[in-house]
PDB file of C-alpha atoms in Angstrom:
ATOM      1  CA  MET R  17      38.198  86.014 -83.829  1.00 44.00           C
ATOM      2  CA  THR R  18      39.505  86.257 -80.266  1.00 49.00           C
ATOM      3  CA  ALA R  19      41.552  89.330 -79.417  1.00 52.00           C
ATOM      4  CA  ALA R  20      45.189  88.591 -78.713  1.00 60.00           C
ATOM      5  CA  ASP R  21      47.936  90.298 -76.757  1.00 86.00           C
ATOM      6  CA  VAL R  22      50.745  88.844 -78.864  1.00 94.00           C
ATOM      7  CA  TRP R  23      50.590  88.598 -82.635  1.00 94.00           C
ATOM      8  CA  VAL R  24      53.163  86.454 -84.410  1.00 96.00           C
ATOM      9  CA  GLY R  25      53.592  86.822 -88.173  1.00 94.00           C
ATOM     10  CA  ILE R  26      55.558  84.224 -90.082  1.00 94.00           C
ATOM     11  CA  ASP R  27      57.140  84.669 -93.488  1.00 91.00           C
ATOM     12  CA  ALA R  28      57.261  81.015 -94.537  1.00 88.00           C
ATOM     13  CA  GLY R  29      60.141  79.510 -96.505  1.00 86.00           C
ATOM     14  CA  LYS R  30      61.343  76.177 -97.813  1.00 84.00           C
ATOM     15  CA  THR R  31      64.194  75.532 -95.374  1.00 88.00           C
ATOM     16  CA  SER R  32      63.441  78.158 -92.737  1.00 91.00           C
ATOM     17  CA  HIS R  33      60.880  80.735 -91.686  1.00 93.00           C
ATOM     18  CA  HIS R  34      61.128  84.186 -90.145  1.00 94.00           C
ATOM     19  CA  ALA R  35      58.820  85.006 -87.253  1.00 95.00           C
ATOM     20  CA  ALA R  36      58.113  88.429 -85.758  1.00 95.00           C
ATOM     21  CA  ALA R  37      56.048  89.054 -82.622  1.00 95.00           C
ATOM     22  CA  ILE R  38      54.283  92.326 -81.782  1.00 94.00           C
ATOM     23  CA  ASP R  39      52.057  93.407 -78.912  1.00 91.00           C
ATOM     24  CA  ALA R  40      48.513  94.774 -79.101  1.00 88.00           C
ATOM     25  CA  GLY R  41      49.893  98.262 -79.770  1.00 89.00           C
ATOM     26  CA  GLY R  42      52.033  97.130 -82.689  1.00 89.00           C
ATOM     27  CA  LYS R  43      55.360  97.298 -80.822  1.00 92.00           C
ATOM     28  CA  LYS R  44      57.874  94.667 -81.927  1.00 92.00           C
ATOM     29  CA  LEU R  45      58.682  92.184 -79.174  1.00 93.00           C
ATOM     30  CA  TRP R  46      61.128  89.977 -81.042  1.00 95.00           C
ATOM     31  CA  SER R  47      62.116  88.744 -84.475  1.00 95.00           C
ATOM     32  CA  VAL R  48      63.752  85.394 -85.130  1.00 95.00           C
ATOM     33  CA  LYS R  49      64.695  82.940 -87.866  1.00 95.00           C
ATOM     34  CA  VAL R  50      63.274  79.434 -87.391  1.00 94.00           C
ATOM     35  CA  GLY R  51      64.213  76.207 -89.135  1.00 93.00           C
ATOM     36  CA  ASN R  52      61.480  74.321 -90.974  1.00 90.00           C
ATOM     37  CA  GLY R  53      61.439  71.409 -88.511  1.00 89.00           C
ATOM     38  CA  GLN R  54      59.043  70.172 -85.854  1.00 88.00           C
ATOM     39  CA  ARG R  55      61.318  70.831 -82.898  1.00 91.00           C
ATOM     40  CA  GLN R  56      62.158  74.369 -84.025  1.00 93.00           C
ATOM     41  CA  ILE R  57      58.512  75.238 -84.629  1.00 93.00           C
ATOM     42  CA  GLU R  58      57.484  73.820 -81.255  1.00 93.00           C
ATOM     43  CA  GLU R  59      60.195  75.934 -79.588  1.00 95.00           C
ATOM     44  CA  LEU R  60      58.775  78.976 -81.377  1.00 96.00           C
ATOM     45  CA  ILE R  61      55.320  78.175 -79.982  1.00 95.00           C
ATOM     46  CA  ASP R  62      56.783  77.988 -76.469  1.00 96.00           C
ATOM     47  CA  ARG R  63      58.530  81.324 -76.921  1.00 95.00           C
ATOM     48  CA  ALA R  64      55.324  83.025 -78.059  1.00 95.00           C
ATOM     49  CA  ALA R  65      53.389  81.488 -75.156  1.00 94.00           C
ATOM     50  CA  LYS R  66      55.911  82.885 -72.663  1.00 93.00           C
ATOM     51  CA  SER R  67      55.585  86.339 -74.201  1.00 92.00           C
ATOM     52  CA  ALA R  68      51.792  86.211 -73.909  1.00 91.00           C
ATOM     53  CA  ALA R  69      51.932  84.832 -70.363  1.00 90.00           C
ATOM     54  CA  LYS R  70      53.581  88.020 -69.138  1.00 83.00           C
ATOM     55  CA  THR R  71      50.311  89.881 -69.693  1.00 74.00           C
ATOM     56  CA  GLY R  72      47.933  86.979 -69.233  1.00 77.00           C
ATOM     57  CA  GLY R  73      46.944  87.274 -72.887  1.00 85.00           C
ATOM     58  CA  GLN R  74      46.792  84.936 -75.846  1.00 91.00           C
ATOM     59  CA  VAL R  75      48.787  84.365 -79.013  1.00 94.00           C
ATOM     60  CA  GLN R  76      47.405  84.941 -82.499  1.00 93.00           C
ATOM     61  CA  TRP R  77      49.422  83.480 -85.361  1.00 95.00           C
ATOM     62  CA  ALA R  78      49.439  84.664 -88.974  1.00 94.00           C
ATOM     63  CA  VAL R  79      51.072  82.830 -91.896  1.00 92.00           C
ATOM     64  CA  ASP R  80      51.386  83.580 -95.589  1.00 83.00           C
ATOM     65  CA  LEU R  81      51.790  79.972 -96.832  1.00 72.00           C
ATOM     66  CA  VAL R  82      53.799  80.969 -99.887  1.00 51.00           C
ATOM     67  CA  SER R  83      55.294  77.527-100.404  1.00 61.00           C
ATOM     68  CA  PRO R  84      53.933  73.971-100.247  1.00 66.00           C
ATOM     69  CA  ALA R  85      57.228  73.090 -98.551  1.00 71.00           C
ATOM     70  CA  ALA R  86      56.011  75.130 -95.553  1.00 77.00           C
ATOM     71  CA  ALA R  87      53.013  72.844 -94.893  1.00 80.00           C
ATOM     72  CA  LEU R  88      54.612  71.533 -91.693  1.00 85.00           C
ATOM     73  CA  LEU R  89      54.345  74.979 -90.104  1.00 89.00           C
ATOM     74  CA  PRO R  90      50.537  75.409 -90.045  1.00 86.00           C
ATOM     75  CA  ALA R  91      50.089  71.706 -89.341  1.00 83.00           C
ATOM     76  CA  ILE R  92      52.071  71.936 -86.091  1.00 86.00           C
ATOM     77  CA  LEU R  93      50.480  75.228 -85.098  1.00 89.00           C
ATOM     78  CA  LEU R  94      46.979  73.864 -85.582  1.00 86.00           C
ATOM     79  CA  THR R  95      47.565  70.512 -83.932  1.00 82.00           C
ATOM     80  CA  SER R  96      49.030  72.438 -80.968  1.00 85.00           C
ATOM     81  CA  GLY R  97      45.719  74.266 -80.586  1.00 86.00           C
ATOM     82  CA  GLN R  98      46.967  77.625 -81.843  1.00 91.00           C
ATOM     83  CA  LYS R  99      44.743  80.171 -83.584  1.00 91.00           C
ATOM     84  CA  VAL R 100      46.099  80.794 -87.087  1.00 92.00           C
ATOM     85  CA  VAL R 101      44.955  83.200 -89.794  1.00 91.00           C
ATOM     86  CA  TYR R 102      46.019  83.280 -93.424  1.00 89.00           C
ATOM     87  CA  VAL R 103      47.430  86.528 -94.860  1.00 88.00           C
ATOM     88  CA  PRO R 104      47.578  86.344 -98.702  1.00 82.00           C
ATOM     89  CA  GLY R 105      50.745  87.527-100.400  1.00 74.00           C
ATOM     90  CA  ARG R 106      48.887  90.324-102.216  1.00 73.00           C
ATOM     91  CA  VAL R 107      47.804  91.728 -98.860  1.00 70.00           C
ATOM     92  CA  VAL R 108      51.393  91.655 -97.609  1.00 68.00           C
ATOM     93  CA  ASP R 109      52.519  93.508-100.738  1.00 68.00           C
ATOM     94  CA  GLY R 110      49.767  96.081-100.229  1.00 62.00           C
ATOM     95  CA  MET R 111      50.865  96.735 -96.654  1.00 64.00           C
ATOM     96  CA  ALA R 112      54.551  97.047 -97.518  1.00 61.00           C
ATOM     97  CA  GLY R 113      54.296 100.840 -97.806  1.00 59.00           C
ATOM     98  CA  VAL R 114      53.727 101.125 -94.051  1.00 57.00           C
ATOM     99  CA  PHE R 115      57.349 100.134 -93.464  1.00 55.00           C
ATOM    100  CA  ARG R 116      59.152 102.397 -95.913  1.00 50.00           C
ATOM    101  CA  GLY R 117      62.914 102.503 -95.751  1.00 49.00           C
ATOM    102  CA  GLU R 118      63.444  99.025 -94.332  1.00 52.00           C
ATOM    103  CA  GLY R 119      63.884  97.309 -97.681  1.00 54.00           C
ATOM    104  CA  LYS R 120      62.388  93.938 -98.534  1.00 65.00           C
ATOM    105  CA  THR R 121      63.549  91.304 -96.079  1.00 84.00           C
ATOM    106  CA  ASP R 122      62.059  88.204 -94.507  1.00 84.00           C
ATOM    107  CA  ALA R 123      62.031  89.994 -91.152  1.00 88.00           C
ATOM    108  CA  LYS R 124      60.118  92.917 -92.612  1.00 89.00           C
ATOM    109  CA  ASP R 125      57.572  90.639 -94.290  1.00 89.00           C
ATOM    110  CA  ALA R 126      57.036  88.729 -91.038  1.00 92.00           C
ATOM    111  CA  ARG R 127      56.414  92.042 -89.236  1.00 92.00           C
ATOM    112  CA  ILE R 128      53.944  93.106 -91.936  1.00 91.00           C
ATOM    113  CA  ILE R 129      52.109  89.783 -91.649  1.00 92.00           C
ATOM    114  CA  ALA R 130      51.805  90.181 -87.868  1.00 93.00           C
ATOM    115  CA  ASP R 131      50.649  93.796 -88.100  1.00 92.00           C
ATOM    116  CA  THR R 132      48.141  92.970 -90.835  1.00 90.00           C
ATOM    117  CA  ALA R 133      46.610  90.237 -88.679  1.00 90.00           C
ATOM    118  CA  ARG R 134      46.509  92.634 -85.716  1.00 91.00           C
ATOM    119  CA  MET R 135      44.669  95.352 -87.632  1.00 89.00           C
ATOM    120  CA  ARG R 136      42.287  93.284 -89.736  1.00 87.00           C
ATOM    121  CA  GLY R 137      39.417  91.150 -88.554  1.00 84.00           C
ATOM    122  CA  ASP R 138      38.391  89.770 -91.942  1.00 86.00           C
ATOM    123  CA  LEU R 139      41.220  87.285 -92.476  1.00 87.00           C
ATOM    124  CA  THR R 140      40.462  83.592 -92.903  1.00 85.00           C
ATOM    125  CA  GLU R 141      41.103  81.498 -89.804  1.00 87.00           C
ATOM    126  CA  LEU R 142      42.549  78.094 -90.576  1.00 82.00           C
ATOM    127  CA  SER R 143      41.437  74.878 -88.961  1.00 77.00           C
ATOM    128  CA  ALA R 144      43.001  71.446 -88.702  1.00 63.00           C
ATOM    129  CA  SER R 145      40.410  70.092 -91.149  1.00 60.00           C
ATOM    130  CA  ASP R 146      40.841  72.933 -93.655  1.00 61.00           C
ATOM    131  CA  GLU R 147      42.615  71.382 -96.657  1.00 62.00           C
ATOM    132  CA  LEU R 148      41.605  74.045 -99.169  1.00 62.00           C
ATOM    133  CA  VAL R 149      44.458  76.491 -98.607  1.00 62.00           C
ATOM    134  CA  VAL R 150      47.080  73.735 -98.751  1.00 67.00           C
ATOM    135  CA  GLU R 151      45.562  72.234-101.901  1.00 73.00           C
ATOM    136  CA  LEU R 152      45.293  75.579-103.686  1.00 66.00           C
ATOM    137  CA  THR R 153      48.822  76.537-102.659  1.00 69.00           C
ATOM    138  CA  ARG R 154      50.228  73.334-104.133  1.00 75.00           C
ATOM    139  CA  LEU R 155      48.160  73.613-107.306  1.00 77.00           C
ATOM    140  CA  THR R 156      49.204  77.240-107.761  1.00 73.00           C
ATOM    141  CA  SER R 157      52.860  76.386-107.266  1.00 77.00           C
ATOM    142  CA  TYR R 158      52.645  73.522-109.756  1.00 85.00           C
ATOM    143  CA  ARG R 159      50.851  75.712-112.298  1.00 84.00           C
ATOM    144  CA  ALA R 160      53.611  78.321-111.974  1.00 83.00           C
ATOM    145  CA  ASP R 161      56.198  75.648-112.795  1.00 89.00           C
ATOM    146  CA  VAL R 162      54.208  74.498-115.824  1.00 91.00           C
ATOM    147  CA  MET R 163      53.798  78.110-117.017  1.00 90.00           C
ATOM    148  CA  ALA R 164      57.575  78.590-116.772  1.00 91.00           C
ATOM    149  CA  ASP R 165      58.045  75.484-118.927  1.00 94.00           C
ATOM    150  CA  TRP R 166      55.507  76.919-121.401  1.00 93.00           C
ATOM    151  CA  VAL R 167      57.343  80.242-121.747  1.00 92.00           C
ATOM    152  CA  ARG R 168      60.707  78.527-122.215  1.00 95.00           C
ATOM    153  CA  GLY R 169      59.198  76.209-124.824  1.00 94.00           C
ATOM    154  CA  ILE R 170      57.597  79.036-126.832  1.00 93.00           C
ATOM    155  CA  ASN R 171      60.855  81.001-126.853  1.00 94.00           C
ATOM    156  CA  ARG R 172      62.823  77.934-127.949  1.00 94.00           C
ATOM    157  CA  LEU R 173      60.332  77.132-130.719  1.00 94.00           C
ATOM    158  CA  ARG R 174      60.474  80.686-132.092  1.00 92.00           C
ATOM    159  CA  ASP R 175      64.252  80.626-131.992  1.00 94.00           C
ATOM    160  CA  LEU R 176      64.374  77.370-133.966  1.00 93.00           C
ATOM    161  CA  LEU R 177      61.851  78.625-136.521  1.00 90.00           C
ATOM    162  CA  THR R 178      63.764  81.869-137.029  1.00 90.00           C
ATOM    163  CA  GLY R 179      66.833  79.826-137.922  1.00 91.00           C
ATOM    164  CA  ILE R 180      65.109  77.969-140.789  1.00 87.00           C
ATOM    165  CA  PHE R 181      61.945  79.893-141.723  1.00 87.00           C
ATOM    166  CA  PRO R 182      61.914  83.514-140.382  1.00 87.00           C
ATOM    167  CA  ALA R 183      58.848  84.546-142.386  1.00 82.00           C
ATOM    168  CA  LEU R 184      56.781  81.805-140.737  1.00 81.00           C
ATOM    169  CA  GLU R 185      58.030  82.772-137.274  1.00 85.00           C
ATOM    170  CA  ARG R 186      56.773  86.326-137.910  1.00 83.00           C
ATOM    171  CA  SER R 187      53.401  85.159-139.237  1.00 78.00           C
ATOM    172  CA  PHE R 188      51.812  83.729-136.104  1.00 77.00           C
ATOM    173  CA  ASP R 189      51.302  84.096-132.392  1.00 80.00           C
ATOM    174  CA  PHE R 190      52.689  80.768-131.274  1.00 79.00           C
ATOM    175  CA  SER R 191      51.024  81.029-127.875  1.00 79.00           C
ATOM    176  CA  THR R 192      47.780  79.992-129.613  1.00 81.00           C
ATOM    177  CA  ARG R 193      46.755  76.372-130.110  1.00 84.00           C
ATOM    178  CA  SER R 194      46.018  76.759-133.833  1.00 82.00           C
ATOM    179  CA  ALA R 195      49.516  78.020-134.626  1.00 84.00           C
ATOM    180  CA  LEU R 196      51.074  75.210-132.586  1.00 89.00           C
ATOM    181  CA  ILE R 197      48.895  72.594-134.275  1.00 88.00           C
ATOM    182  CA  LEU R 198      49.955  73.967-137.634  1.00 85.00           C
ATOM    183  CA  VAL R 199      53.707  73.823-137.019  1.00 87.00           C
ATOM    184  CA  ALA R 200      53.364  70.420-135.349  1.00 90.00           C
ATOM    185  CA  GLY R 201      52.511  69.180-138.851  1.00 89.00           C
ATOM    186  CA  TYR R 202      54.158  71.618-141.253  1.00 87.00           C
ATOM    187  CA  CYS R 203      57.021  73.977-140.499  1.00 85.00           C
ATOM    188  CA  THR R 204      59.330  74.149-143.539  1.00 85.00           C
ATOM    189  CA  PRO R 205      58.729  76.020-146.827  1.00 84.00           C
ATOM    190  CA  GLY R 206      58.893  72.758-148.769  1.00 84.00           C
ATOM    191  CA  GLU R 207      56.300  71.005-146.572  1.00 85.00           C
ATOM    192  CA  ILE R 208      53.918  73.938-146.828  1.00 82.00           C
ATOM    193  CA  ARG R 209      54.264  74.265-150.621  1.00 82.00           C
ATOM    194  CA  GLN R 210      53.662  70.549-151.021  1.00 86.00           C
ATOM    195  CA  ALA R 211      50.556  70.578-148.787  1.00 82.00           C
ATOM    196  CA  GLY R 212      49.139  73.722-150.371  1.00 80.00           C
ATOM    197  CA  HIS R 213      46.173  75.741-149.160  1.00 77.00           C
ATOM    198  CA  GLU R 214      43.806  72.785-149.403  1.00 81.00           C
ATOM    199  CA  GLY R 215      46.091  70.409-147.524  1.00 83.00           C
ATOM    200  CA  LEU R 216      46.742  72.873-144.708  1.00 79.00           C
ATOM    201  CA  THR R 217      43.032  73.651-144.372  1.00 80.00           C
ATOM    202  CA  GLY R 218      42.184  69.972-144.148  1.00 82.00           C
ATOM    203  CA  PHE R 219      44.900  69.376-141.543  1.00 83.00           C
ATOM    204  CA  LEU R 220      43.641  72.177-139.330  1.00 78.00           C
ATOM    205  CA  ARG R 221      40.007  71.121-139.736  1.00 80.00           C
ATOM    206  CA  GLU R 222      40.937  67.566-138.782  1.00 83.00           C
ATOM    207  CA  HIS R 223      42.583  68.785-135.575  1.00 80.00           C
ATOM    208  CA  GLY R 224      39.874  71.298-134.677  1.00 74.00           C
ATOM    209  CA  ALA R 225      42.111  74.305-135.220  1.00 70.00           C
ATOM    210  CA  TRP R 226      41.371  77.800-136.458  1.00 68.00           C
ATOM    211  CA  ARG R 227      42.084  78.227-140.170  1.00 64.00           C
ATOM    212  CA  LYS R 228      42.829  81.955-140.118  1.00 64.00           C
ATOM    213  CA  GLY R 229      46.386  82.692-141.229  1.00 57.00           C
ATOM    214  CA  ILE R 230      46.772  79.966-143.825  1.00 61.00           C
ATOM    215  CA  ASP R 231      47.096  82.515-146.633  1.00 63.00           C
ATOM    216  CA  ALA R 232      49.974  84.186-144.778  1.00 61.00           C
ATOM    217  CA  MET R 233      51.587  80.814-144.254  1.00 60.00           C
ATOM    218  CA  VAL R 234      51.371  79.883-147.935  1.00 62.00           C
ATOM    219  CA  THR R 235      52.773  83.284-148.903  1.00 63.00           C
ATOM    220  CA  ALA R 236      55.661  82.843-146.454  1.00 60.00           C
ATOM    221  CA  ALA R 237      56.434  79.479-148.063  1.00 59.00           C
ATOM    222  CA  GLN R 238      57.718  81.289-151.133  1.00 64.00           C
ATOM    223  CA  GLN R 239      61.107  81.008-149.429  1.00 64.00           C
ATOM    224  CA  SER R 240      62.978  78.690-151.762  1.00 69.00           C
ATOM    225  CA  VAL R 241      66.261  78.430-149.890  1.00 72.00           C
ATOM    226  CA  ALA R 242      66.647  75.621-147.376  1.00 73.00           C
ATOM    227  CA  LEU R 243      68.783  76.936-144.515  1.00 78.00           C
ATOM    228  CA  PRO R 244      71.447  74.801-142.773  1.00 82.00           C
ATOM    229  CA  GLY R 245      70.059  72.414-140.171  1.00 81.00           C
ATOM    230  CA  GLU R 246      66.522  72.573-141.571  1.00 86.00           C
ATOM    231  CA  ALA R 247      65.684  68.888-141.116  1.00 89.00           C
ATOM    232  CA  THR R 248      66.840  68.692-137.494  1.00 94.00           C
ATOM    233  CA  SER R 249      65.321  72.058-136.590  1.00 92.00           C
ATOM    234  CA  ALA R 250      61.991  71.079-138.172  1.00 91.00           C
ATOM    235  CA  MET R 251      61.965  67.844-136.178  1.00 94.00           C
ATOM    236  CA  LEU R 252      62.599  69.784-132.960  1.00 95.00           C
ATOM    237  CA  VAL R 253      59.958  72.411-133.782  1.00 93.00           C
ATOM    238  CA  LYS R 254      57.312  69.725-134.296  1.00 94.00           C
ATOM    239  CA  LYS R 255      58.335  67.957-131.101  1.00 96.00           C
ATOM    240  CA  LEU R 256      58.230  71.212-129.137  1.00 95.00           C
ATOM    241  CA  ALA R 257      54.860  72.138-130.617  1.00 93.00           C
ATOM    242  CA  ARG R 258      53.381  68.812-129.473  1.00 94.00           C
ATOM    243  CA  GLN R 259      54.849  69.272-125.999  1.00 94.00           C
ATOM    244  CA  LEU R 260      53.453  72.805-125.800  1.00 94.00           C
ATOM    245  CA  LEU R 261      49.999  71.594-126.828  1.00 92.00           C
ATOM    246  CA  ALA R 262      50.141  69.060-124.008  1.00 93.00           C
ATOM    247  CA  LEU R 263      51.269  71.783-121.570  1.00 92.00           C
ATOM    248  CA  ASP R 264      48.414  74.000-122.711  1.00 89.00           C
ATOM    249  CA  ARG R 265      45.927  71.267-121.850  1.00 90.00           C
ATOM    250  CA  GLU R 266      47.627  70.716-118.485  1.00 88.00           C
ATOM    251  CA  ILE R 267      47.483  74.419-117.643  1.00 84.00           C
ATOM    252  CA  GLY R 268      43.781  74.420-118.498  1.00 82.00           C
ATOM    253  CA  GLU R 269      43.172  71.467-116.224  1.00 80.00           C
TER     254      GLU R 269
END
């Protein structure tokens, strides 16, 4: 990687970015907020070039690429012939202790990104043909959204089950596929009593699920009181369980 006289770190955002420039000794030259638009980014490139021209040096850019919405930033930098390195978020977090007392701000993160790039020579340099970082960033962001849906779904399912069949809710870890498969078919005391041990075992075997826990389920079904809203809640539990099974497959993919 070519040595640079001006290092510019950018904390990328959805609607705007924060850029901080430092010299070869780590002294801050400037810090500025930049809109996530082509003209604004091109103006930032010009500003960095002017700073480097004062010493006859070069500019080295560093980005964290935390959001797929920030894809325009590296694209313009690279197509403008700039040298850009990628600083992972975990590295930024690890360097945060160097700037104690400043609090967590976009300006601070941009400064950390610039300083990290200045001090380390093992960071990945991006190229115009390098699609991997962009692809992984978008996949990771999408997976995070799906995981959030998963957590909300599990919590909602447990809440519904507690309202009609608390013993069953306590019997299983509903983050497992087998438990979800089970309640997608049977989730009220009456349904479980009617199916019996043999019926539940056959259902799980048919769907490739783990049979452990059936005894606890049958025991829990001794509840003889049907609580208010049982039919509607059971319908929603089964629907949620099917949705969660689909999400589980999507997360795996």
